[in-house]
mmCIF file of C-alpha atoms in Angstrom:
data_model
loop_
_atom_site.group_PDB
_atom_site.id
_atom_site.type_symbol
_atom_site.label_atom_id
_atom_site.label_comp_id
_atom_site.label_asym_id
_atom_site.label_seq_id
_atom_site.Cartn_x
_atom_site.Cartn_y
_atom_site.Cartn_z
ATOM 1 C CA MET A 1 -46.923 50.642 -71.568
ATOM 2 C CA ASP A 2 -50.375 51.483 -72.823
ATOM 3 C CA GLY A 3 -51.635 55.036 -73.356
ATOM 4 C CA ALA A 4 -54.058 55.044 -70.423
ATOM 5 C CA ARG A 5 -51.405 53.995 -67.918
ATOM 6 C CA ALA A 6 -48.887 56.367 -69.470
ATOM 7 C CA LEU A 7 -51.227 59.312 -69.011
ATOM 8 C CA GLY A 8 -52.324 58.320 -65.522
ATOM 9 C CA ASP A 9 -49.130 59.505 -63.856
ATOM 10 C CA PRO A 10 -49.511 62.938 -62.192
ATOM 11 C CA VAL A 11 -46.104 64.147 -63.416
ATOM 12 C CA ARG A 12 -46.971 63.225 -66.999
ATOM 13 C CA ARG A 13 -50.306 64.974 -66.701
ATOM 14 C CA ALA A 14 -48.557 68.083 -65.410
ATOM 15 C CA ILE A 15 -46.135 67.908 -68.350
ATOM 16 C CA LEU A 16 -49.073 67.676 -70.766
ATOM 17 C CA GLU A 17 -50.664 70.730 -69.162
ATOM 18 C CA LEU A 18 -47.403 72.662 -69.577
ATOM 19 C CA LEU A 19 -47.181 71.639 -73.228
ATOM 20 C CA GLN A 20 -50.798 72.630 -73.791
ATOM 21 C CA ARG A 21 -49.717 76.256 -73.449
ATOM 22 C CA SER A 22 -46.756 76.006 -75.838
ATOM 23 C CA PRO A 23 -43.952 73.706 -76.993
ATOM 24 C CA LEU A 24 -41.032 73.656 -74.557
ATOM 25 C CA PRO A 25 -37.456 72.413 -74.452
ATOM 26 C CA ALA A 26 -36.755 69.596 -71.998
ATOM 27 C CA GLY A 27 -34.805 71.900 -69.664
ATOM 28 C CA ASN A 28 -37.727 74.303 -69.321
ATOM 29 C CA ILE A 29 -40.051 71.411 -68.558
ATOM 30 C CA ALA A 30 -37.672 70.033 -65.924
ATOM 31 C CA ALA A 31 -37.457 73.459 -64.256
ATOM 32 C CA HIS A 32 -41.124 73.112 -63.210
ATOM 33 C CA PHE A 33 -40.485 69.981 -61.147
ATOM 34 C CA THR A 34 -38.478 68.957 -58.113
ATOM 35 C CA ILE A 35 -37.615 65.525 -59.541
ATOM 36 C CA SER A 36 -34.360 64.917 -61.411
ATOM 37 C CA ARG A 37 -33.837 65.768 -65.067
ATOM 38 C CA PRO A 38 -33.287 62.085 -65.940
ATOM 39 C CA ALA A 39 -36.669 61.309 -64.354
ATOM 40 C CA ILE A 40 -38.297 64.048 -66.466
ATOM 41 C CA SER A 41 -36.561 62.610 -69.541
ATOM 42 C CA ARG A 42 -38.069 59.192 -68.789
ATOM 43 C CA HIS A 43 -41.533 60.723 -68.445
ATOM 44 C CA LEU A 44 -41.074 62.595 -71.720
ATOM 45 C CA ARG A 45 -39.917 59.415 -73.470
ATOM 46 C CA VAL A 46 -43.076 57.604 -72.311
ATOM 47 C CA LEU A 47 -45.259 60.480 -73.558
ATOM 48 C CA VAL A 48 -43.503 60.401 -76.936
ATOM 49 C CA GLU A 49 -43.808 56.593 -77.178
ATOM 50 C CA CYS A 50 -47.557 56.651 -76.503
ATOM 51 C CA GLY A 51 -48.053 59.385 -79.144
ATOM 52 C CA ALA A 52 -49.199 62.173 -76.812
ATOM 53 C CA VAL A 53 -46.116 64.316 -77.383
ATOM 54 C CA GLU A 54 -43.933 65.014 -80.406
ATOM 55 C CA VAL A 55 -40.258 65.881 -80.122
ATOM 56 C CA THR A 56 -38.197 67.911 -82.562
ATOM 57 C CA THR A 57 -34.564 68.882 -82.405
ATOM 58 C CA SER A 58 -33.612 72.520 -82.663
ATOM 59 C CA GLY A 59 -29.857 72.846 -82.500
ATOM 60 C CA ARG A 60 -28.872 71.038 -79.323
ATOM 61 C CA GLN A 61 -32.311 71.332 -77.752
ATOM 62 C CA ARG A 62 -35.081 68.785 -77.872
ATOM 63 C CA VAL A 63 -38.389 70.641 -78.046
ATOM 64 C CA TYR A 64 -41.528 68.832 -76.927
ATOM 65 C CA GLU A 65 -44.986 69.643 -78.262
ATOM 66 C CA LEU A 66 -48.417 68.327 -77.338
ATOM 67 C CA ARG A 67 -50.157 66.280 -80.042
ATOM 68 C CA THR A 68 -53.872 66.982 -79.731
ATOM 69 C CA ALA A 69 -55.153 64.494 -82.341
ATOM 70 C CA PRO A 70 -54.925 61.439 -80.061
ATOM 71 C CA PHE A 71 -56.790 63.329 -77.334
ATOM 72 C CA LEU A 72 -59.553 64.349 -79.737
ATOM 73 C CA GLU A 73 -59.956 60.727 -80.801
ATOM 74 C CA LEU A 74 -60.015 59.665 -77.156
ATOM 75 C CA ALA A 75 -62.579 62.347 -76.276
ATOM 76 C CA GLU A 76 -64.863 61.196 -79.115
ATOM 77 C CA TYR A 77 -64.542 57.599 -77.952
ATOM 78 C CA VAL A 78 -65.294 58.481 -74.330
ATOM 79 C CA ASP A 79 -68.283 60.579 -75.426
ATOM 80 C CA ARG A 80 -69.690 57.565 -77.268
ATOM 81 C CA LEU A 81 -68.897 55.288 -74.338
ATOM 82 C CA VAL A 82 -70.654 57.392 -71.724
ATOM 83 C CA ALA A 83 -73.555 58.538 -73.900
ATOM 84 C CA PRO A 84 -76.926 57.004 -73.084
ATOM 85 C CA PRO A 85 -77.599 53.909 -75.199
ATOM 86 C CA PHE A 86 -80.453 55.651 -76.986
ATOM 87 C CA ALA A 87 -78.335 58.655 -78.050
ATOM 88 C CA HIS A 88 -78.040 57.320 -81.618
ATOM 89 C CA GLY A 89 -81.824 57.058 -81.782
ATOM 90 C CA LEU A 90 -82.106 60.667 -80.677
ATOM 91 C CA ASP A 91 -79.753 61.711 -83.474
ATOM 92 C CA ALA A 92 -81.962 59.874 -85.971
ATOM 93 C CA LEU A 93 -85.045 61.532 -84.504
ATOM 94 C CA ALA A 94 -83.448 64.980 -84.785
ATOM 95 C CA THR A 95 -82.611 64.261 -88.429
ATOM 96 C CA GLU A 96 -86.197 63.187 -89.136
ATOM 97 C CA VAL A 97 -87.623 66.280 -87.422
ATOM 98 C CA ALA A 98 -85.323 68.538 -89.457
ATOM 99 C CA ARG A 99 -86.330 66.768 -92.685
ATOM 100 C CA THR A 100 -90.035 67.116 -91.873
ATOM 101 C CA ARG A 101 -89.650 70.800 -91.075
ATOM 102 C CA ARG A 102 -87.781 71.339 -94.347
ATOM 103 C CA GLU A 103 -90.533 69.549 -96.293
ATOM 104 C CA ARG A 104 -93.238 71.661 -94.633
ATOM 105 C CA ARG A 105 -91.303 74.853 -95.295
ATOM 106 C CA ASP A 106 -90.806 73.880 -98.928
ATOM 107 C CA ALA A 107 -94.501 72.986 -99.271
ATOM 108 C CA ALA A 108 -95.524 76.323 -97.728
ATOM 109 C CA ALA A 109 -93.183 78.191 -100.054
ATOM 110 C CA GLY A 110 -94.724 76.369 -103.022
ATOM 111 C CA ALA A 111 -98.245 77.232 -101.876
ATOM 112 C CA HIS A 112 -97.319 80.896 -101.498
ATOM 113 C CA ALA A 113 -95.931 80.899 -105.008
ATOM 114 C CA GLY A 114 -99.356 79.973 -106.396
ATOM 115 C CA HIS A 115 -98.797 76.254 -106.856
ATOM 116 C CA THR A 116 -101.788 74.047 -106.210
ATOM 117 C CA PRO A 117 -101.624 70.600 -104.632
ATOM 118 C CA GLY A 118 -101.075 67.893 -107.234
ATOM 119 C CA SER A 119 -99.260 70.265 -109.567
ATOM 120 C CA GLY A 120 -96.022 68.354 -109.253
ATOM 121 C CA HIS A 121 -94.440 70.862 -106.879
ATOM 122 C CA GLU A 122 -95.154 68.882 -103.724
ATOM 123 C CA PRO A 123 -92.386 67.114 -101.829
ATOM 124 C CA GLU A 124 -91.779 63.572 -103.035
ATOM 125 C CA ARG A 125 -93.191 62.021 -99.862
ATOM 126 C CA GLN A 126 -96.509 63.876 -100.169
ATOM 127 C CA ARG A 127 -96.938 62.821 -103.820
ATOM 128 C CA LYS A 128 -96.401 59.185 -102.874
ATOM 129 C CA GLN A 129 -98.953 59.407 -100.055
ATOM 130 C CA SER A 130 -101.615 60.990 -102.262
ATOM 131 C CA ALA A 131 -101.159 58.402 -105.022
#
């Protein structure tokens, strides 16, 4: 069963929301539902198999804990998937604007320090343009 189908079940989603608060033993998880404990165990097994939940043994108890890393990866993927197609171009534009502002600030700081244009203290781009 793939991860998307595994997480689509409302009981599994409710289990994930419980585990978001804190790790819980299987019995405590089952206490929140009206379905049988074996049914909860099957849901937990699916969540473990798809990597959304980690299980550890503490004495006789199996403690289940939410694994957030797969959800972070999924959230990043979905963000890229639903972002406008030009979003990457906007990131490049923002980088260019920041670089230009930094160059202007550096040039202004050089001018205030008594440096004259052409003295070798201009940003690299300005020297190339004036050559």
